[in-house]
Short mmCIF file of C-alpha atoms in Angstrom, two decimals:
data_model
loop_
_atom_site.label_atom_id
_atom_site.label_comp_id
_atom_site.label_asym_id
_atom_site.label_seq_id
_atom_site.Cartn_x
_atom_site.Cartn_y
_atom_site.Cartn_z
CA UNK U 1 0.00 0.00 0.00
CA UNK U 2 1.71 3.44 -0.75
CA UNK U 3 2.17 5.71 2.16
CA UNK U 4 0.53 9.70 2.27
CA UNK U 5 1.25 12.58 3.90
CA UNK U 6 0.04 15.97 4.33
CA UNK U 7 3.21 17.41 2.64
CA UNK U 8 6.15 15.96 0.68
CA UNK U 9 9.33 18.37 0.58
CA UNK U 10 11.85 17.00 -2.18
CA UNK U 11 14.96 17.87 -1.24
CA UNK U 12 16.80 18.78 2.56
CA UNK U 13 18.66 21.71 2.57
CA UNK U 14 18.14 24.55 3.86
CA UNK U 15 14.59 25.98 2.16
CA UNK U 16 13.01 22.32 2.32
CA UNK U 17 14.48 20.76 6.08
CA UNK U 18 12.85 24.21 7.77
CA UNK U 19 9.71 23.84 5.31
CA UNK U 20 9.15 19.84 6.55
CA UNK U 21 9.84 21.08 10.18
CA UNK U 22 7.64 24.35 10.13
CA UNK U 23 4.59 21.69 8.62
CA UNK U 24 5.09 19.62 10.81
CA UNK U 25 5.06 22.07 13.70
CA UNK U 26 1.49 23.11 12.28
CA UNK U 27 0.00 19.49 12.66
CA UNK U 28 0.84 17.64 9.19
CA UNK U 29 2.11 14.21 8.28
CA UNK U 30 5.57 15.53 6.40
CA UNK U 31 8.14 13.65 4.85
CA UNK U 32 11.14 15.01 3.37
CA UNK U 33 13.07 13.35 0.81
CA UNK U 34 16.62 13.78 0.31
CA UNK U 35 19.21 12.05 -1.67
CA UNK U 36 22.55 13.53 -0.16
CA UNK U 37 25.36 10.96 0.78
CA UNK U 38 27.89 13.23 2.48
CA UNK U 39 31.36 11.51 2.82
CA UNK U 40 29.85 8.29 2.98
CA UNK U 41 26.97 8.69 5.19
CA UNK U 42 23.11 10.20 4.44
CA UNK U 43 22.76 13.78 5.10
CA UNK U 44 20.67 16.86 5.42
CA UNK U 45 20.95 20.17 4.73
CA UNK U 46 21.79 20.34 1.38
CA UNK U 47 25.00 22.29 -0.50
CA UNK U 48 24.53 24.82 2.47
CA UNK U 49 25.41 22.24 5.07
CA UNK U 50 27.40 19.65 3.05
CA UNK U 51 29.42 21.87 0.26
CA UNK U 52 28.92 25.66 0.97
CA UNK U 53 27.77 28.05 2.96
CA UNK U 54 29.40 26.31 5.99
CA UNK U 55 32.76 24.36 5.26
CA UNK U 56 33.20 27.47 3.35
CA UNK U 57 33.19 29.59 6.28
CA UNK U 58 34.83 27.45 8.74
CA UNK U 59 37.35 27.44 6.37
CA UNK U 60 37.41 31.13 5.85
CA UNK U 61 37.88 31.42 10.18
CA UNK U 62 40.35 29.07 10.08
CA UNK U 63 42.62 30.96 7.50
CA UNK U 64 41.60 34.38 8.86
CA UNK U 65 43.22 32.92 12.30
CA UNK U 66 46.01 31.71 11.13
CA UNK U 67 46.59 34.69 8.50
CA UNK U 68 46.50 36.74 12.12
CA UNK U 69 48.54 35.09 14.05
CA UNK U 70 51.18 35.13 11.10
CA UNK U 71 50.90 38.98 10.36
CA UNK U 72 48.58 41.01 12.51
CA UNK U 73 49.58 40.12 16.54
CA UNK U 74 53.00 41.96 16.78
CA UNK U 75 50.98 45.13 16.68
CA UNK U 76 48.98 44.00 19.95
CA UNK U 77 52.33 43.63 21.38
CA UNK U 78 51.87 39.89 20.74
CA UNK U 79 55.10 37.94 19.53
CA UNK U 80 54.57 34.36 18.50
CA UNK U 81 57.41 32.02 16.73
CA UNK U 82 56.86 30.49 13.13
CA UNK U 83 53.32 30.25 12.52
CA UNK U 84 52.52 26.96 10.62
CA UNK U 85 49.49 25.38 9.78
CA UNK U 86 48.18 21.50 9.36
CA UNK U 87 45.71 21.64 6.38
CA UNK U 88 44.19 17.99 7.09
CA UNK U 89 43.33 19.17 10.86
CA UNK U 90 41.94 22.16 9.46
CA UNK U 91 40.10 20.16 7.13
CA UNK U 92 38.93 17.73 9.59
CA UNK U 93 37.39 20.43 12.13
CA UNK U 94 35.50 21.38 9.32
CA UNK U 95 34.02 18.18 8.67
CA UNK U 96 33.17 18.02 12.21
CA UNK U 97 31.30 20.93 12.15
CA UNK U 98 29.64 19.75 9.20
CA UNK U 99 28.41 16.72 10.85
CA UNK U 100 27.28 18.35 13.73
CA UNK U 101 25.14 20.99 11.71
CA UNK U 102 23.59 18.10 9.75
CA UNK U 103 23.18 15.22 13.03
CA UNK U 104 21.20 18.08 14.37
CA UNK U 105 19.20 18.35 11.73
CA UNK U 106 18.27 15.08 11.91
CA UNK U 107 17.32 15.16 15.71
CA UNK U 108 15.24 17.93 14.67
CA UNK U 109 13.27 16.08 12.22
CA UNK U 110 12.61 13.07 15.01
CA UNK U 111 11.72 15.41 17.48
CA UNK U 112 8.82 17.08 15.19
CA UNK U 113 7.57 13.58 13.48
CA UNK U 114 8.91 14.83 10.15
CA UNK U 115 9.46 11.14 8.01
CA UNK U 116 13.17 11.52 6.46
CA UNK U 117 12.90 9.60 2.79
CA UNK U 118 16.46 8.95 2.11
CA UNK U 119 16.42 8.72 -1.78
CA UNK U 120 15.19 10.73 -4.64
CA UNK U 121 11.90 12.25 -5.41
CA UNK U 122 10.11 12.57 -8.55
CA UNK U 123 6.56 14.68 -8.87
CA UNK U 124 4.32 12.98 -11.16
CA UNK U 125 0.93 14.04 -12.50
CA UNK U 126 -2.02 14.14 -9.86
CA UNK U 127 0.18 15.21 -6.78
CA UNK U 128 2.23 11.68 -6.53
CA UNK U 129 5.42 11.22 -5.83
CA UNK U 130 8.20 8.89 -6.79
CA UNK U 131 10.63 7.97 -4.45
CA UNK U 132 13.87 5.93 -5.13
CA UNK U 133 15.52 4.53 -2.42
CA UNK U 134 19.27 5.07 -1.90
CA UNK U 135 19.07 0.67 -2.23
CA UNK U 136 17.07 1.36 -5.26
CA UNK U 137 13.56 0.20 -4.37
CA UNK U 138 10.73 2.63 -6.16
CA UNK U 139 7.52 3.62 -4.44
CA UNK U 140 4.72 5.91 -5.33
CA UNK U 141 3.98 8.27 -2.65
CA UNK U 142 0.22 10.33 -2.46
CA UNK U 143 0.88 13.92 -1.38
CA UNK U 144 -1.87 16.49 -0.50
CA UNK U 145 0.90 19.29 -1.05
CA UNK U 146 4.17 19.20 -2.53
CA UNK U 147 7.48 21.46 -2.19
CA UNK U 148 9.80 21.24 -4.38
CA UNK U 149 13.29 22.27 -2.87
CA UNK U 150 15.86 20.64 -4.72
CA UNK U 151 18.49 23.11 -4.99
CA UNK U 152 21.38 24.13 -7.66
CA UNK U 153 24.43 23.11 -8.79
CA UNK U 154 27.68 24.57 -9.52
CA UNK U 155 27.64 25.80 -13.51
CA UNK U 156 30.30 24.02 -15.86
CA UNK U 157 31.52 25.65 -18.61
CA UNK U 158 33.22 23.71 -21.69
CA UNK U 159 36.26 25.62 -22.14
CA UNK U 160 37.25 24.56 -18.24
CA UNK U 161 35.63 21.08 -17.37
CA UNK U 162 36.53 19.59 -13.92
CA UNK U 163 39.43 17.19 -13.93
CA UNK U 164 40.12 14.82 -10.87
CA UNK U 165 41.41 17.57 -8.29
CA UNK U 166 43.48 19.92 -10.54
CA UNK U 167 40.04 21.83 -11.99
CA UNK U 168 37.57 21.81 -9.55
CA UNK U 169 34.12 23.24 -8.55
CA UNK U 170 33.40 25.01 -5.41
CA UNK U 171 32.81 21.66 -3.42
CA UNK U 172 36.14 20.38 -4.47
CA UNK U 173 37.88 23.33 -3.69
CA UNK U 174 36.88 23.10 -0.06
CA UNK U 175 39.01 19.59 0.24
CA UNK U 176 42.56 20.40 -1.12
CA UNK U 177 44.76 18.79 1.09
CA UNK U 178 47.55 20.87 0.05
CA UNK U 179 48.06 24.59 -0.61
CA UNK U 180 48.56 25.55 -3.92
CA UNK U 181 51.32 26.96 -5.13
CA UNK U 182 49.60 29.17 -8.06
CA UNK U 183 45.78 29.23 -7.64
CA UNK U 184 43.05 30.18 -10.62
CA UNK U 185 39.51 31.18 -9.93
CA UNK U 186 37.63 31.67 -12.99
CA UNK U 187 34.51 34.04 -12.03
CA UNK U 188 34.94 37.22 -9.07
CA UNK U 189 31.67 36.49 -7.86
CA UNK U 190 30.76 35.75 -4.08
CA UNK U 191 31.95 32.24 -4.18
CA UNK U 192 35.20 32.90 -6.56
CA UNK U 193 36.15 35.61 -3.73
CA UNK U 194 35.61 33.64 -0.78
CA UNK U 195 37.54 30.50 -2.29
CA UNK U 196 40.49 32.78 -3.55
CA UNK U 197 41.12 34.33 0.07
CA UNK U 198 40.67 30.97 1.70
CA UNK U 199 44.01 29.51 -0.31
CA UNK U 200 45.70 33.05 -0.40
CA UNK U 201 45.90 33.32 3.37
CA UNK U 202 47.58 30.17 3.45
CA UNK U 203 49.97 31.59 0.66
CA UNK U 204 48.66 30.70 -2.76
CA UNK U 205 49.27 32.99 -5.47
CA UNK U 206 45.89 33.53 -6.43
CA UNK U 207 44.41 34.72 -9.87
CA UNK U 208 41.16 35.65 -10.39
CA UNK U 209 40.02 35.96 -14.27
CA UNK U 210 36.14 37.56 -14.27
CA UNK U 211 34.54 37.97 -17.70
CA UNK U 212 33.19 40.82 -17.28
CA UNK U 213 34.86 44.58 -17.45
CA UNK U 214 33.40 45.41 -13.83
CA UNK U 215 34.02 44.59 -10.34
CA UNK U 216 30.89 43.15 -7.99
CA UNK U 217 28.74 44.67 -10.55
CA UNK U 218 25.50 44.14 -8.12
CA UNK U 219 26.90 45.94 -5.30
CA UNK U 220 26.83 49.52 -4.88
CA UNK U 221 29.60 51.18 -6.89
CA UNK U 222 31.31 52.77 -3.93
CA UNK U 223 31.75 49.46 -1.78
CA UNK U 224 32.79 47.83 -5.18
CA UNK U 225 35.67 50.39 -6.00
CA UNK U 226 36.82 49.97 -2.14
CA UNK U 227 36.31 46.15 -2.08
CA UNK U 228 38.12 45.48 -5.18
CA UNK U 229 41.37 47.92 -3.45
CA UNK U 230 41.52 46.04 -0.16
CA UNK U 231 41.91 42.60 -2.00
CA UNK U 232 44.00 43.44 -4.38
CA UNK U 233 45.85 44.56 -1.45
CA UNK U 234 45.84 41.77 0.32
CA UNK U 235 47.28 39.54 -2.95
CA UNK U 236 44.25 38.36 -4.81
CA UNK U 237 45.51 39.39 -8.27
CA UNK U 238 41.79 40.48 -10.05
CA UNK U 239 42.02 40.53 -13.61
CA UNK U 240 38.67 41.90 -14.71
CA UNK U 241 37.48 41.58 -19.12
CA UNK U 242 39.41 38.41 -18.88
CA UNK U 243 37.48 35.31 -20.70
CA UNK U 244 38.76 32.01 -20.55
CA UNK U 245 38.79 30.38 -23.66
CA UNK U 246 40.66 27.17 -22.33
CA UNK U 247 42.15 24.89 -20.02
CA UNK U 248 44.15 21.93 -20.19
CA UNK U 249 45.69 19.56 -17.62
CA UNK U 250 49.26 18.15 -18.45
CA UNK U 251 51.85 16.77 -15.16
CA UNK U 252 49.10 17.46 -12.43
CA UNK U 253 49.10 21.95 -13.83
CA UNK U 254 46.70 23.38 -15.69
CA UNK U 255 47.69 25.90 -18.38
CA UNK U 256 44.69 28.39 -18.69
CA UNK U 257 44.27 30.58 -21.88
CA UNK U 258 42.30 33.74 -21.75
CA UNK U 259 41.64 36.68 -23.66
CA UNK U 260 41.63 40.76 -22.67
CA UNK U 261 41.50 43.65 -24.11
CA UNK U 262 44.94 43.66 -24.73
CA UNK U 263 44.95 40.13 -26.71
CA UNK U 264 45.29 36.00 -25.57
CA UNK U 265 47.27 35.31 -22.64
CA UNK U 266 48.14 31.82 -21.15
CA UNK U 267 49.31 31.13 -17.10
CA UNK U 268 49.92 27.97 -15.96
CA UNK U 269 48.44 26.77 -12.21
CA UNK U 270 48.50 23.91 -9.50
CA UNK U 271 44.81 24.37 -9.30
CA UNK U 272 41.62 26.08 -10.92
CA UNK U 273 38.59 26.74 -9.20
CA UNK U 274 35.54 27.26 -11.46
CA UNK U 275 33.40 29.68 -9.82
CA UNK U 276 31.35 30.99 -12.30
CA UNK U 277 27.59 30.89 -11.00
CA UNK U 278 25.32 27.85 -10.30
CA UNK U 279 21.83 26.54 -12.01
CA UNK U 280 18.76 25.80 -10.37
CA UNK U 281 18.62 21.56 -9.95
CA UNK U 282 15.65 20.20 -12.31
CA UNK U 283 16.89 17.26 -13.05
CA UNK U 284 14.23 14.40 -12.89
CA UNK U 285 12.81 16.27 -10.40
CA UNK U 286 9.04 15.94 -12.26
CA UNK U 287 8.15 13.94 -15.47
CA UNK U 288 6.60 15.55 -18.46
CA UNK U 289 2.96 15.82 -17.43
CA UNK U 290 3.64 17.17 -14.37
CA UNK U 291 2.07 20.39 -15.22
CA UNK U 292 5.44 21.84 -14.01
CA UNK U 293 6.52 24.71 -16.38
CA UNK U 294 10.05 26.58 -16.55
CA UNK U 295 10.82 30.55 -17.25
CA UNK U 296 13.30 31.33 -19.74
CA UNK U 297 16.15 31.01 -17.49
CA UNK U 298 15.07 27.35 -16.21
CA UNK U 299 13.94 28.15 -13.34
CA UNK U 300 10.42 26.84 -11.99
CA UNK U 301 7.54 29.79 -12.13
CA UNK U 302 6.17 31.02 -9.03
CA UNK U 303 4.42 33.27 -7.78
CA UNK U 304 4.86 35.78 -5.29
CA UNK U 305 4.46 33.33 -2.37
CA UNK U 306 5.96 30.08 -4.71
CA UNK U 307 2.96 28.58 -6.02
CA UNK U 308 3.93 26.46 -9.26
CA UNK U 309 1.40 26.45 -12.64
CA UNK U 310 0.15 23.18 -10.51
CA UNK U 311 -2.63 23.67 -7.50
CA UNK U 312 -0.99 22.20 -4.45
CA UNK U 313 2.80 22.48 -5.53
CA UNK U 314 5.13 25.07 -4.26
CA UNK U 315 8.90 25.54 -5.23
CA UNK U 316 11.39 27.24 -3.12
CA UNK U 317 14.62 28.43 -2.95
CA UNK U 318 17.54 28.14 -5.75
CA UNK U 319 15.03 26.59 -7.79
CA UNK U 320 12.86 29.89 -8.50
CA UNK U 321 13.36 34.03 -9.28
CA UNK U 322 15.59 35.49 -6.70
CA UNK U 323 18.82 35.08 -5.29
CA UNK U 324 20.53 31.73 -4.51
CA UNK U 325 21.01 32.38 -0.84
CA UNK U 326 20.22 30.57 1.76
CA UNK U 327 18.25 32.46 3.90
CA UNK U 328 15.91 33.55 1.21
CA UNK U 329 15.05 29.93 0.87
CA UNK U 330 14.75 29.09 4.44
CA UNK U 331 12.23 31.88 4.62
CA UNK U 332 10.55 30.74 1.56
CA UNK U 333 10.29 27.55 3.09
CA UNK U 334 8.44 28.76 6.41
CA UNK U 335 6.07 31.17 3.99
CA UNK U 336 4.73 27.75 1.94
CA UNK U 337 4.25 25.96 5.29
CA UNK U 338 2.18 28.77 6.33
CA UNK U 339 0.03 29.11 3.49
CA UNK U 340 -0.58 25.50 3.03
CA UNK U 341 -1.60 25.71 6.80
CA UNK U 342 -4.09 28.58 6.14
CA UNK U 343 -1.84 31.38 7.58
CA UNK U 344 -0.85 34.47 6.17
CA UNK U 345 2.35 35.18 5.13
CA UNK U 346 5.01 36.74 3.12
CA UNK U 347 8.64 36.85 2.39
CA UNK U 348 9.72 40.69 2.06
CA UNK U 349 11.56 40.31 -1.48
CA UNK U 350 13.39 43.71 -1.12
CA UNK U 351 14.87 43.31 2.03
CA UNK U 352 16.93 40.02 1.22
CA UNK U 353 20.35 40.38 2.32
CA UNK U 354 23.75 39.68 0.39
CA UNK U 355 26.84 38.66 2.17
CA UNK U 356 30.14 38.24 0.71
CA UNK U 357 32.44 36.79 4.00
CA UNK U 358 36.10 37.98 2.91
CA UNK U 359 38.25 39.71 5.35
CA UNK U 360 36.61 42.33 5.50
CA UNK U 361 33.12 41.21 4.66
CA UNK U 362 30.82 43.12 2.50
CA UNK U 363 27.17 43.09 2.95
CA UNK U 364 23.91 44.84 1.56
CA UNK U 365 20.12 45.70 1.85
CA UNK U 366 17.66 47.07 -0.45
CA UNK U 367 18.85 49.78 -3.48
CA UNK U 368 22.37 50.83 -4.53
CA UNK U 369 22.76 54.29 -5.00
CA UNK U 370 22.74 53.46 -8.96
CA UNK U 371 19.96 51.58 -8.78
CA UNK U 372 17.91 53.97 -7.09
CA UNK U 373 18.70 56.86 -9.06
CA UNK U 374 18.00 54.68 -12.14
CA UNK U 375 14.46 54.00 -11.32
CA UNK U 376 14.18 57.68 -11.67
CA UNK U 377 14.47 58.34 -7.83
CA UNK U 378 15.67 61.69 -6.13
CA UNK U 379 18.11 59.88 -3.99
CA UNK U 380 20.80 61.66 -1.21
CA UNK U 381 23.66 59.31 0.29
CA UNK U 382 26.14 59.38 3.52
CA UNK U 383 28.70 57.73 3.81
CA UNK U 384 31.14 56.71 7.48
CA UNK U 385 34.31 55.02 7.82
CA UNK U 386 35.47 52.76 10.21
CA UNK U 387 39.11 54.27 10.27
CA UNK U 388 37.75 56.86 12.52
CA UNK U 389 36.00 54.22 15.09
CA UNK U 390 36.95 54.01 18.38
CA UNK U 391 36.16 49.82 18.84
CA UNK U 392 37.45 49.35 15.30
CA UNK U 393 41.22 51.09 16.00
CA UNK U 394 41.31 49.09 19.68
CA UNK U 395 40.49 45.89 17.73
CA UNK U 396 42.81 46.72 14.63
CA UNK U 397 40.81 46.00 12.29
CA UNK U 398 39.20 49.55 10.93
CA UNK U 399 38.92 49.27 7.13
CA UNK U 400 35.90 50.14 5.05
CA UNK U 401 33.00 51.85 5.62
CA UNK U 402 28.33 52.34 6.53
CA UNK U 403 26.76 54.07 3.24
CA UNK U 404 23.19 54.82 3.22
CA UNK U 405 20.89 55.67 0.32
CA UNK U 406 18.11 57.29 1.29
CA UNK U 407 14.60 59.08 -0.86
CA UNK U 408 15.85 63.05 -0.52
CA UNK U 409 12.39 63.35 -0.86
CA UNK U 410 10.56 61.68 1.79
CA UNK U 411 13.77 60.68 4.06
CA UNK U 412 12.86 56.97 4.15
CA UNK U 413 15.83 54.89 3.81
CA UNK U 414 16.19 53.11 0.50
CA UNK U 415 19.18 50.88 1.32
CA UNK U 416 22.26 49.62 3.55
CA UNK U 417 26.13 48.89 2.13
CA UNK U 418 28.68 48.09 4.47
CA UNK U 419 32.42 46.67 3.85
CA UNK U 420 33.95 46.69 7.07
CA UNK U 421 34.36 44.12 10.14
CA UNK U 422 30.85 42.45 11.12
CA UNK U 423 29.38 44.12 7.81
CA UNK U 424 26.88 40.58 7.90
CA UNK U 425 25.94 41.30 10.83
CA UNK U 426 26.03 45.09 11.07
CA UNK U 427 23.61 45.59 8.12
CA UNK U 428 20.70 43.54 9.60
CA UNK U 429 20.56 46.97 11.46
CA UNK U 430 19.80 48.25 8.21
CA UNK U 431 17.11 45.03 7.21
CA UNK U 432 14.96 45.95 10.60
CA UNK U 433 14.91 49.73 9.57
CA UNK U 434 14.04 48.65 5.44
CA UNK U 435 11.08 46.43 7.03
CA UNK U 436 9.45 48.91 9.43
CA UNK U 437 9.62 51.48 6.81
CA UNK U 438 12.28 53.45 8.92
CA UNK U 439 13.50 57.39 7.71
CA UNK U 440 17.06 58.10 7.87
CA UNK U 441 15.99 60.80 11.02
CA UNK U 442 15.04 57.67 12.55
CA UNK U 443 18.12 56.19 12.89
CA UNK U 444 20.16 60.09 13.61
CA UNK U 445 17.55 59.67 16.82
CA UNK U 446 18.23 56.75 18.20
CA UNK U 447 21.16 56.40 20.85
CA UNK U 448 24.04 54.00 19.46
CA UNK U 449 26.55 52.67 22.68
CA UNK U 450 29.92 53.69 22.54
CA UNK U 451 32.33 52.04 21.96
CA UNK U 452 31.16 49.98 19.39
CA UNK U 453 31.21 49.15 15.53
CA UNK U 454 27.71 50.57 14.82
CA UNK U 455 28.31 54.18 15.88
CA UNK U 456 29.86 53.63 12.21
CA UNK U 457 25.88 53.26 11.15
CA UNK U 458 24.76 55.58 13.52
CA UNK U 459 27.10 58.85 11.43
CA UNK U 460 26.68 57.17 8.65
CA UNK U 461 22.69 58.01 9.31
CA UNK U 462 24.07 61.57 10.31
CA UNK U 463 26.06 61.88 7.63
CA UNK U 464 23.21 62.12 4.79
CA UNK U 465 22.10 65.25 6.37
CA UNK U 466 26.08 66.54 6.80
CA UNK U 467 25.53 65.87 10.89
CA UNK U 468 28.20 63.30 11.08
CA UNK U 469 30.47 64.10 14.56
CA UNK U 470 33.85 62.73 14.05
CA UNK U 471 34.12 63.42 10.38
CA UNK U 472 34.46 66.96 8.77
CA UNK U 473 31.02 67.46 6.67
CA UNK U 474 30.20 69.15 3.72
CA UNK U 475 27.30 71.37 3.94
CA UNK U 476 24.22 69.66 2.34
CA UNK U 477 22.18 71.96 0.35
#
């Protein structure tokens, strides 16, 4: 007899495990299927878990440690002797915090009755389900809903396919066992960034080779220009207009050709990391009548609160419109749990926030100054360094800078851009204000403590009206 539930989430990661829990939580039978086998073993949570967002960044605290201790201490009045560091127990701590994240996953789906499927899902026509067994047994599952949350993967690109451990993907380069000698990173996107100052900390000579003639082009232009300075600084050597037109692999180094403005160029590497972008997973994720249908880009259509073309089928995360964060799908996830419960809900599209976790990190909220004044809008800006911080001089680490774009208009606050220590966390300061519809007076009024990081957002808010304190101010008009 074929089992039912209330819902069926296909895939575990981060959108689908906290849509299975939040439906279950509301009183339905949920399973969740997922196919993941993580260094041997079943898991949950998806590339977030398994292959991104967090090796990536246990990673990226590891290096930023070590980079520390090796460079920064001597002005604390710390001395240390040769600083060295063992890349497999590096690696291996982040494994373990990789299994912990995903174990505790688990517990939380035995704890709120959610079924884990552990196998692939299919949606057929009518609201069934296939599931495959990891031992290869096929059922056909009855769902009364169905989200689909299967993820992306990393894009390939023919002129650079993966080969062994010499050109790799994101997910492969989070296991070198070695560093690098010479590193490539084709793409200067979040990932490409994050990757390159993982292996340059450790001493790689990294080269990054983006397509395209501008820096972070999403990111306000300001925090681009400054981001692109400080790592160039630092050693990533960012070689923008560059496309690769080939790579081959010959003694264990790849020889990469490219072309610029100035005409083809070859460099030869230990490693390449393709970083150029990742595509929404579709992937016998429904069969032909399904009533599933894609958008241009091949990504399922939704609407505003991820209803597919089918009655009773939702898709979430990486797989539809939007950025591939995430947070966006985890909050995507809870809004289809609460609709399919009767609730009413909404995920707040403009206030989704990007995070790019290099040393310093760069984050952002709503409109870039260009974006703002593009959609025709009377926009004023200010603008506050962290140089000038008291908490960001003790701790030594006082590089970057709070901009604000606000409506010169009606003073409401259009958007957040930080680079700077704790920008990921900073600008959530700047989320809360974009959600409750604050004005940039708003935030001059409130009373920041001292000393701390986010007086920076405080003048920053006093510095689009020319009131910033510590900072000589032009006169606003």
């Amino acid at each position: 007899m074929s089992q039912s539930f209330d819902v069926v989430v296909i895939g575990g990661g981060p959108g689908g495990y906290e849509a299975a829990i939040r439906a279950a939580q509301l009183g339905f039978k949920v399973a969740c299927i997922e196919k993941r086998v993580h260094k041997g073993k079943p898991s949950l949570g998806g590339t977030c878990l398994n292959v991104g967002c967090i090796p990536s960044k246990a990673l990226l605290d590891s290096t930023h440690r070590f980079h520390e201790a090796a460079h920064s201490l001597a002005v604390h009045g710390i001395t240390v002797g040769d600083v060295t560091l063992d890349v497999k127990v590096m690696q291996a701590r982040k494994d373990t915090v990789v299994g912990n994240l995903t174990g505790g996953i688990a517990q939380l789906f035995k704890g709120n009755g959610v079924t884990w499927l552990q196998g692939t899902g299919k949606l057929l026509a009518g609201r069934k389900v296939e599931f495959t067994a990891l031992d290869g047994l096929v059922e056909t599952i009855n769902a009364t809903h169905v989200i689909l949350a299967s993820g992306s993967v990393p894009v390939n690109i023919p002129v650079a396919q993966l080969v062994d451990d010499v050109i790799v993907d994101s997910t492969g380069a989070l296991e070198f066992q070695a560093v690098p000698k010479r590193l490539g990173v084709i793409g200067a996107g979040v990932i490409g960034l994050e990757l390159g100052s993982v292996w340059s900390r450790l001493g790689a000579e990294v080269v990054v080779l983006e397509a395209v003639d501008a820096f972070l082009p999403a990111c306000d232009k300001a925090v681009a220009k400054e981001a692109q300075k400080i790592l160039s600084k630092q050693g990533l050597d960012i070689r923008l207009g560059a496309r690769v037109t080939g790579a081959e692999v010959k003694d264990r180094q790849v020889t990469v050709k490219f072309t610029d403005k100035d005409g083809e160029h070859s460099e030869v590497f230990d490693r390449l990391i393709v970083a150029v972008g990742r595509r929404p997973f579709t992937e016998g994720l429904f069969s032909p009548d399904s009533g599933i249908s894609l958008d241009e880009r091949r990504f399922v259509h939704v609407d505003n609160q991820c209803r597919t073309s089918v009655p009773g089928v939702y898709a979430i995360g990486d797989l539809v419109r939007g950025p591939m964060l995430a947070h966006k799908a985890m909050e995507e996830g809870m809004m289809v749990a609460e609709v399919i419960g009767g609730h009413h809900a909404q995920v707040n599209y403009d206030t989704i926030i990007g995070v790019i976790y290099t040393h310093p990190e760069i984050a952002w909220v709503g409109k870039t100054e260009e974006q703002a004044k593009s959609e025709g809008i009377d926009v004023k800006t200010g603008q506050f360094a962290f140089a000038v911080n008291g908490r960001a001089l003790a701790a030594n680490d006082a590089q970057g800078f709070v901009k604000f774009v606000a409506d010169a208009k009606s003073d409401r606050l259009l958007g957040m851009h930080v680079i700077g220590p704790n920008a990921g966390d900073i600008v959530h300061q700047g989320m809360i204000s974009l959600e409750f519809g604050a004005s940039v007076e708003d935030l001059q009024l409130m009373t920041f403590a001292h000393p701390t990081l986010s007086e920076v957002v405080h003048e920053a808010a006093l510095s689009v009206d020319g009131r910033a304190i510590h900072a000589i101010q032009r006169k606003k008009k």
